[in-house]
Amino acid sequence: MNQTIKKNDSKIAGVVGTTAVHLLLLLAILFYGLRTVIPTEEEGLTVNYGTSDSGSGLFEPAPVSDVAKELEQVIPQEASVPDVSAPSQNEQITQETEESLEVKKQREEAKRKERERLAEEKRKREEQARIERERREREEKIKKAASTAQNAFSGTAGKGTDTGATSEGIAGGTGNQGKTDGVADSKNYTGGGTGASSYSLNGRSIVGSVPKPQYQQNVEGIIVVTIEVDATGKVISARAGAQGTTIGDATLRKAAEQAALKAKFNQIGGTTVQTGTITYRYKLN
């Protein structure tokens, strides 16, 4: 009897469990499996109508009316909105003006350099012309001095060549006072000289002849030596380069000074020191 009761209870439990499982499956089907999803949009490929047949980019521009409304909210209506897509006319004019100023500056700089170059060339030409002129003047002086010396000792020129003069000298009377061995352009009438040399020392005469300098150079020109002579007639100093000198060679000037120191003049009374000159004329061999 007990086994019969247990079998009946097991059957009841099986029926109840099976019924519960089927009820749960039915409820799940009702709530999830049988729901129909209705699409909110039509199926297919959407196309942007747009506002024109051409375009580029990933983002759609806002309508002009929307942009204007947004600008009105930010900028007062009476304010003008500058066009930033292109430079203004004033900016373009400024740019062109700056370029013109730069070009003008470069042109002025080029003109300045050209003026400086022309001025430098002119200065060089003038300097060259001055050097050439001085060279010719020196040559003319040397030729003139050589010609004067040659005429003085050759007898082709000298005293008495000026037909308009009446007399010259300090002794009185008419005629040109001087010595046959003197120098044509000398104003010393009591001194004398030999060869290509002469002296000038007022009131004094030389004892013997004017000492000649020793030199090896083949030159032409004049060296005038300033001398100081004491009362005994001794030359106590000699300095070459006085007015009339045309030779600048230091060796020749030194030789002329040494020769002048050997000169001897007549003796006078007292202690007077006189100043005079000895002139040496050099000729080309």
Coordinates of N, CA, C and O in Angstrom, one line a residue, residues 88-217:
S88 N 42.4 92.8 -48.9 CA 41.6 94.0 -49.3 C 42.5 94.9 -50.2 O 43.7 94.6 -50.4
Q89 N 41.8 95.9 -50.8 CA 42.5 96.7 -51.8 C 43.6 97.5 -51.1 O 44.7 97.7 -51.7
N90 N 43.4 97.9 -49.9 CA 44.4 98.7 -49.1 C 45.6 97.8 -48.9 O 46.8 98.3 -49.0
E91 N 45.4 96.5 -48.5 CA 46.5 95.6 -48.3 C 47.3 95.4 -49.5 O 48.5 95.4 -49.5
Q92 N 46.6 95.3 -50.7 CA 47.3 95.1 -51.9 C 48.1 96.3 -52.3 O 49.3 96.2 -52.7
I93 N 47.6 97.4 -52.1 CA 48.3 98.7 -52.4 C 49.6 98.8 -51.5 O 50.7 99.1 -51.9
T94 N 49.4 98.4 -50.2 CA 50.5 98.5 -49.3 C 51.7 97.5 -49.7 O 52.8 97.9 -49.7
Q95 N 51.3 96.3 -50.1 CA 52.2 95.3 -50.6 C 53.0 95.8 -51.8 O 54.2 95.7 -51.9
E96 N 52.3 96.4 -52.8 CA 52.9 96.9 -53.9 C 53.8 98.1 -53.6 O 54.9 98.2 -54.2
T97 N 53.4 98.9 -52.6 CA 54.3 100.1 -52.2 C 55.6 99.6 -51.6 O 56.6 100.1 -51.9
E98 N 55.5 98.6 -50.7 CA 56.7 98.1 -50.1 C 57.6 97.5 -51.1 O 58.8 97.7 -51.1
E99 N 57.1 96.8 -52.1 CA 58.0 96.2 -53.2 C 58.6 97.4 -54.0 O 59.8 97.3 -54.3
S100 N 57.9 98.4 -54.3 CA 58.4 99.5 -55.0 C 59.5 100.2 -54.2 O 60.6 100.6 -54.8
L101 N 59.4 100.4 -52.9 CA 60.4 101.0 -52.1 C 61.7 100.2 -52.1 O 62.8 100.7 -52.2
E102 N 61.5 98.9 -52.0 CA 62.7 98.0 -52.0 C 63.4 98.1 -53.3 O 64.7 98.2 -53.4
V103 N 62.7 98.1 -54.4 CA 63.3 98.2 -55.7 C 64.0 99.5 -55.9 O 65.1 99.6 -56.4
K104 N 63.4 100.6 -55.4 CA 64.0 101.9 -55.5 C 65.2 102.0 -54.7 O 66.2 102.6 -55.1
K105 N 65.2 101.4 -53.5 CA 66.4 101.4 -52.6 C 67.5 100.6 -53.3 O 68.7 101.1 -53.3
Q106 N 67.3 99.5 -54.0 CA 68.3 98.8 -54.7 C 68.9 99.6 -55.8 O 70.1 99.6 -56.1
R107 N 68.0 100.3 -56.5 CA 68.4 101.1 -57.7 C 69.3 102.2 -57.2 O 70.3 102.5 -57.8
E108 N 68.9 102.9 -56.1 CA 69.7 104.0 -55.5 C 71.1 103.5 -55.1 O 72.1 104.2 -55.3
E109 N 71.1 102.3 -54.5 CA 72.4 101.7 -54.0 C 73.3 101.4 -55.2 O 74.5 101.7 -55.2
A110 N 72.7 100.9 -56.3 CA 73.5 100.7 -57.5 C 74.1 102.0 -58.1 O 75.2 102.0 -58.5
K111 N 73.3 103.0 -58.1 CA 73.7 104.3 -58.6 C 74.8 104.8 -57.7 O 75.8 105.4 -58.3
R112 N 74.7 104.7 -56.4 CA 75.8 105.2 -55.5 C 77.1 104.5 -55.8 O 78.2 105.1 -55.8
K113 N 77.0 103.2 -55.9 CA 78.3 102.4 -56.2 C 78.9 102.8 -57.5 O 80.1 102.9 -57.6
E114 N 78.0 103.1 -58.5 CA 78.6 103.5 -59.8 C 79.2 104.8 -59.7 O 80.3 105.1 -60.3
R115 N 78.6 105.8 -59.0 CA 79.3 107.1 -58.8 C 80.6 107.0 -58.1 O 81.6 107.7 -58.4
E116 N 80.6 106.1 -57.0 CA 81.9 105.9 -56.3 C 83.0 105.3 -57.3 O 84.2 105.7 -57.2
R117 N 82.6 104.4 -58.1 CA 83.5 103.8 -59.0 C 84.1 104.8 -60.0 O 85.3 104.9 -60.3
L118 N 83.2 105.6 -60.6 CA 83.6 106.7 -61.5 C 84.5 107.7 -60.8 O 85.5 108.2 -61.4
A119 N 84.2 108.1 -59.6 CA 85.0 109.0 -58.9 C 86.4 108.5 -58.6 O 87.4 109.2 -58.7
E120 N 86.4 107.2 -58.3 CA 87.7 106.6 -58.0 C 88.6 106.5 -59.3 O 89.8 106.7 -59.3
E121 N 87.9 106.2 -60.4 CA 88.7 106.1 -61.7 C 89.2 107.5 -62.0 O 90.3 107.7 -62.5
K122 N 88.4 108.5 -61.8 CA 88.8 109.9 -62.1 C 89.9 110.3 -61.2 O 90.9 110.9 -61.7
R123 N 89.9 109.9 -59.9 CA 91.0 110.3 -59.0 C 92.3 109.6 -59.5 O 93.3 110.2 -59.4
K124 N 92.2 108.3 -59.9 CA 93.4 107.6 -60.4 C 93.9 108.3 -61.6 O 95.2 108.4 -61.7
R125 N 93.1 108.7 -62.5 CA 93.5 109.4 -63.7 C 94.2 110.7 -63.4 O 95.3 111.0 -64.0
E126 N 93.6 111.5 -62.5 CA 94.2 112.7 -62.1 C 95.6 112.5 -61.4 O 96.5 113.3 -61.6
E127 N 95.6 111.5 -60.6 CA 96.9 111.2 -59.9 C 98.0 110.8 -60.9 O 99.1 111.2 -60.8
Q128 N 97.6 110.0 -61.9 CA 98.6 109.5 -62.9 C 99.0 110.7 -63.7 O 100.2 110.9 -64.0
A129 N 98.1 111.6 -64.0 CA 98.4 112.8 -64.8 C 99.4 113.7 -64.0 O 100.3 114.3 -64.6
R130 N 99.1 113.9 -62.7 CA 100.0 114.7 -61.8 C 101.4 114.1 -61.8 O 102.4 114.9 -61.9
I131 N 101.5 112.8 -61.6 CA 102.8 112.2 -61.6 C 103.5 112.4 -62.9 O 104.7 112.7 -62.9
E132 N 102.8 112.2 -64.0 CA 103.5 112.4 -65.3 C 103.9 113.8 -65.5 O 105.0 114.1 -66.0
R133 N 103.1 114.8 -65.0 CA 103.4 116.2 -65.2 C 104.6 116.5 -64.4 O 105.5 117.3 -64.8
E134 N 104.7 116.0 -63.1 CA 105.9 116.3 -62.3 C 107.1 115.6 -62.9 O 108.2 116.2 -62.8
R135 N 107.0 114.5 -63.5 CA 108.1 113.8 -64.1 C 108.7 114.7 -65.3 O 109.9 114.9 -65.4
R136 N 107.7 115.2 -66.1 CA 108.2 116.0 -67.2 C 108.8 117.3 -66.7 O 109.8 117.8 -67.3
E137 N 108.3 117.9 -65.6 CA 108.9 119.1 -65.1 C 110.3 118.9 -64.6 O 111.2 119.7 -64.8
R138 N 110.5 117.7 -63.9 CA 111.8 117.4 -63.4 C 112.8 117.2 -64.6 O 113.9 117.7 -64.6
E139 N 112.3 116.5 -65.6 CA 113.2 116.3 -66.8 C 113.5 117.7 -67.5 O 114.6 117.9 -67.9
E140 N 112.5 118.6 -67.5 CA 112.8 119.9 -68.1 C 113.8 120.7 -67.3 O 114.7 121.4 -67.9
K141 N 113.7 120.6 -66.0 CA 114.6 121.3 -65.1 C 116.0 120.8 -65.3 O 117.0 121.5 -65.3
I142 N 116.1 119.4 -65.4 CA 117.5 118.8 -65.5 C 118.1 119.2 -66.9 O 119.2 119.6 -67.0
K143 N 117.2 119.2 -67.9 CA 117.7 119.6 -69.2 C 118.1 121.1 -69.3 O 119.1 121.4 -69.8
K144 N 117.3 121.9 -68.6 CA 117.6 123.3 -68.6 C 118.9 123.6 -67.8 O 119.7 124.4 -68.3
A145 N 119.0 122.9 -66.7 CA 120.2 123.1 -65.9 C 121.5 122.6 -66.6 O 122.5 123.3 -66.6
A146 N 121.3 121.5 -67.3 CA 122.5 120.9 -68.0 C 122.8 121.8 -69.2 O 124.0 122.1 -69.5
S147 N 121.8 122.4 -69.9 CA 122.0 123.3 -71.0 C 122.7 124.6 -70.5 O 123.6 125.1 -71.2
T148 N 122.3 125.1 -69.3 CA 122.9 126.3 -68.8 C 124.4 126.1 -68.5 O 125.2 126.9 -68.8
A149 N 124.6 124.9 -67.8 CA 126.0 124.6 -67.5 C 126.9 124.4 -68.7 O 128.0 124.9 -68.8
Q150 N 126.3 123.8 -69.7 CA 127.1 123.5 -70.9 C 127.4 124.8 -71.7 O 128.5 125.0 -72.1
N151 N 126.4 125.7 -71.7 CA 126.6 127.0 -72.4 C 127.6 127.8 -71.6 O 128.4 128.6 -72.2
A152 N 127.6 127.7 -70.3 CA 128.4 128.6 -69.5 C 129.9 128.2 -69.7 O 130.8 129.1 -69.7
F153 N 130.2 127.0 -69.9 CA 131.6 126.5 -70.0 C 132.0 126.4 -71.4 O 133.2 126.2 -71.7
S154 N 131.1 126.4 -72.4 CA 131.5 126.2 -73.8 C 131.7 127.5 -74.5 O 132.2 127.6 -75.6
G155 N 131.2 128.6 -73.9 CA 131.4 129.9 -74.5 C 130.3 130.3 -75.5 O 130.3 131.3 -76.1
T156 N 129.3 129.4 -75.6 CA 128.1 129.7 -76.5 C 127.1 130.6 -75.9 O 126.3 131.2 -76.6
A157 N 127.2 130.8 -74.6 CA 126.2 131.7 -73.9 C 126.9 132.2 -72.7 O 127.8 131.6 -72.2
G158 N 126.5 133.3 -72.2 CA 127.1 133.9 -71.0 C 126.9 135.4 -71.0 O 125.9 135.9 -71.4
K159 N 127.9 136.1 -70.4 CA 127.8 137.5 -70.3 C 127.7 138.2 -71.7 O 128.3 137.8 -72.6
G160 N 126.9 139.2 -71.7 CA 126.7 139.9 -72.9 C 125.8 139.4 -73.9 O 125.7 139.9 -75.0
T161 N 125.1 138.3 -73.6 CA 124.1 137.7 -74.6 C 122.8 138.5 -74.6 O 122.0 138.4 -75.6
D162 N 122.5 139.3 -73.6 CA 121.3 140.1 -73.6 C 121.6 141.5 -74.3 O 122.3 142.3 -73.7
T163 N 121.1 141.6 -75.5 CA 121.4 142.9 -76.2 C 120.7 144.1 -75.7 O 121.0 145.2 -76.0
G164 N 119.7 143.9 -74.9 CA 118.9 145.0 -74.3 C 119.5 145.5 -73.1 O 119.1 146.6 -72.6
A165 N 120.5 144.9 -72.4 CA 121.1 145.3 -71.2 C 122.2 146.3 -71.5 O 122.9 146.2 -72.5
T166 N 122.5 147.3 -70.6 CA 123.5 148.3 -70.7 C 124.8 147.9 -70.0 O 125.9 147.9 -70.6
S167 N 124.7 147.4 -68.8 CA 125.9 147.0 -68.1 C 125.5 146.1 -66.9 O 124.3 146.2 -66.5
E168 N 126.4 145.4 -66.3 CA 126.2 144.6 -65.2 C 127.4 144.4 -64.3 O 128.5 144.2 -64.9
G169 N 127.4 144.6 -63.1 CA 128.5 144.5 -62.2 C 128.5 145.5 -61.1 O 127.6 146.2 -60.9
I170 N 129.7 145.6 -60.3 CA 129.8 146.5 -59.2 C 131.0 147.3 -59.3 O 131.2 148.1 -58.4
A171 N 131.8 147.2 -60.3 CA 133.0 147.9 -60.4 C 132.9 149.3 -61.1 O 133.8 150.1 -61.1
G172 N 131.7 149.6 -61.6 CA 131.5 150.8 -62.3 C 131.8 150.8 -63.8 O 132.5 149.8 -64.2
G173 N 131.4 151.7 -64.6 CA 131.6 151.7 -66.0 C 130.6 150.9 -66.7 O 129.5 150.6 -66.1
T174 N 130.8 150.7 -68.0 CA 129.9 150.0 -68.8 C 130.4 148.6 -69.1 O 131.6 148.4 -69.0
G175 N 129.5 147.7 -69.5 CA 129.9 146.3 -69.8 C 129.4 145.4 -68.7 O 128.8 145.8 -67.7
N176 N 129.7 144.1 -68.9 CA 129.3 143.1 -67.9 C 130.5 142.6 -67.2 O 131.5 142.0 -67.7
Q177 N 130.6 142.9 -65.9 CA 131.7 142.5 -65.0 C 131.6 141.0 -64.8 O 130.6 140.4 -64.6
G178 N 132.8 140.4 -64.8 CA 132.9 139.0 -64.5 C 134.2 138.4 -64.8 O 135.2 139.2 -64.9
K179 N 134.3 137.1 -64.8 CA 135.6 136.4 -65.1 C 135.4 135.4 -66.2 O 134.3 134.9 -66.4
T180 N 136.4 135.2 -66.9 CA 136.3 134.2 -68.0 C 136.0 132.8 -67.6 O 135.5 132.0 -68.3
D181 N 136.4 132.5 -66.3 CA 136.1 131.1 -65.8 C 135.0 131.1 -64.8 O 134.8 130.2 -64.0
G182 N 134.1 132.1 -65.0 CA 133.0 132.2 -64.1 C 131.8 131.5 -64.6 O 131.8 130.7 -65.5
V183 N 130.6 131.8 -64.0 CA 129.3 131.2 -64.3 C 128.4 132.2 -64.8 O 128.3 133.3 -64.2
A184 N 127.7 131.9 -65.9 CA 126.9 132.9 -66.6 C 125.8 133.5 -65.7 O 125.5 134.7 -65.7
D185 N 125.1 132.7 -64.9 CA 124.0 133.2 -64.1 C 124.4 133.6 -62.6 O 123.6 133.8 -61.8
S186 N 125.7 133.7 -62.3 CA 126.2 134.0 -61.0 C 126.2 135.5 -60.8 O 126.5 136.3 -61.8
K187 N 125.9 136.0 -59.6 CA 125.9 137.4 -59.3 C 127.1 137.7 -58.4 O 127.2 138.8 -57.9
N188 N 128.0 136.8 -58.3 CA 129.3 137.1 -57.6 C 130.3 137.6 -58.5 O 130.7 136.8 -59.5
Y189 N 130.9 138.7 -58.3 CA 131.8 139.3 -59.2 C 133.2 139.3 -58.8 O 134.2 139.6 -59.5
T190 N 133.5 138.9 -57.5 CA 134.8 138.8 -57.0 C 135.3 137.4 -56.8 O 136.5 137.2 -56.6
G191 N 134.5 136.4 -56.9 CA 134.9 135.1 -56.7 C 135.2 134.5 -58.1 O 135.5 135.2 -59.1
G192 N 135.2 133.2 -58.2 CA 135.5 132.5 -59.4 C 135.2 131.0 -59.4 O 134.7 130.6 -58.4
G193 N 135.6 130.3 -60.3 CA 135.4 128.9 -60.3 C 136.0 128.2 -61.5 O 136.4 128.9 -62.5
T194 N 136.2 127.0 -61.5 CA 136.8 126.2 -62.6 C 136.0 125.0 -62.9 O 135.3 124.5 -62.0
G195 N 136.1 124.6 -64.1 CA 135.3 123.4 -64.5 C 133.8 123.6 -64.3 O 133.3 124.6 -64.6
A196 N 133.2 122.5 -63.9 CA 131.8 122.4 -63.7 C 131.4 122.7 -62.3 O 130.5 122.1 -61.7
S197 N 132.1 123.7 -61.6 CA 131.8 124.1 -60.3 C 132.0 125.6 -60.1 O 132.8 126.2 -60.8
S198 N 131.3 126.2 -59.2 CA 131.5 127.6 -58.9 C 131.2 127.8 -57.4 O 130.6 127.0 -56.7
Y199 N 131.5 129.0 -56.9 CA 131.2 129.3 -55.5 C 130.7 130.8 -55.5 O 130.9 131.6 -56.4
S200 N 130.1 131.1 -54.4 CA 129.6 132.4 -54.1 C 129.8 132.7 -52.6 O 129.2 132.1 -51.8
L201 N 130.8 133.6 -52.3 CA 131.1 134.0 -51.0 C 131.5 135.5 -51.0 O 132.6 135.8 -51.5
N202 N 130.6 136.4 -50.6 CA 130.7 137.8 -50.8 C 132.1 138.4 -50.3 O 132.4 138.2 -49.1
G203 N 132.9 139.0 -51.2 CA 134.1 139.6 -50.8 C 135.3 138.7 -50.6 O 136.4 139.1 -50.2
R204 N 135.1 137.4 -50.8 CA 136.1 136.4 -50.6 C 136.5 135.7 -51.9 O 135.7 135.6 -52.8
S205 N 137.8 135.3 -51.9 CA 138.2 134.6 -53.1 C 138.8 133.2 -52.6 O 139.2 133.1 -51.5
I206 N 138.7 132.3 -53.5 CA 139.1 130.9 -53.1 C 140.6 130.8 -53.4 O 141.2 131.4 -54.3
V207 N 141.3 130.0 -52.5 CA 142.7 129.7 -52.7 C 142.8 128.5 -53.5 O 142.4 127.4 -53.1
G208 N 143.4 128.6 -54.7 CA 143.5 127.4 -55.5 C 142.2 127.3 -56.3 O 141.7 128.3 -56.9
S209 N 141.6 126.1 -56.4 CA 140.4 125.9 -57.1 C 139.4 125.2 -56.2 O 139.7 124.7 -55.1
V210 N 138.2 125.1 -56.7 CA 137.1 124.4 -55.9 C 137.4 122.9 -56.0 O 137.5 122.3 -57.0
P211 N 137.4 122.3 -54.8 CA 137.7 120.9 -54.8 C 136.5 120.1 -55.4 O 135.3 120.5 -55.3
K212 N 136.8 119.1 -56.2 CA 135.8 118.4 -56.9 C 135.4 117.1 -56.1 O 136.3 116.4 -55.6
P213 N 134.2 116.8 -56.1 CA 133.7 115.6 -55.4 C 134.1 114.3 -56.1 O 134.2 114.3 -57.4
Q214 N 134.3 113.2 -55.4 CA 134.6 111.9 -56.0 C 133.3 111.1 -56.1 O 132.6 110.9 -55.1
Y215 N 133.0 110.7 -57.3 CA 131.8 109.9 -57.5 C 132.0 109.0 -58.7 O 132.8 109.3 -59.6
Q216 N 131.2 107.9 -58.8 CA 131.2 107.0 -59.9 C 130.0 107.0 -60.8 O 130.0 106.5 -61.8
Q217 N 128.9 107.6 -60.2 CA 127.6 107.6 -61.0 C 127.7 108.4 -62.2 O 128.4 109.5 -62.2

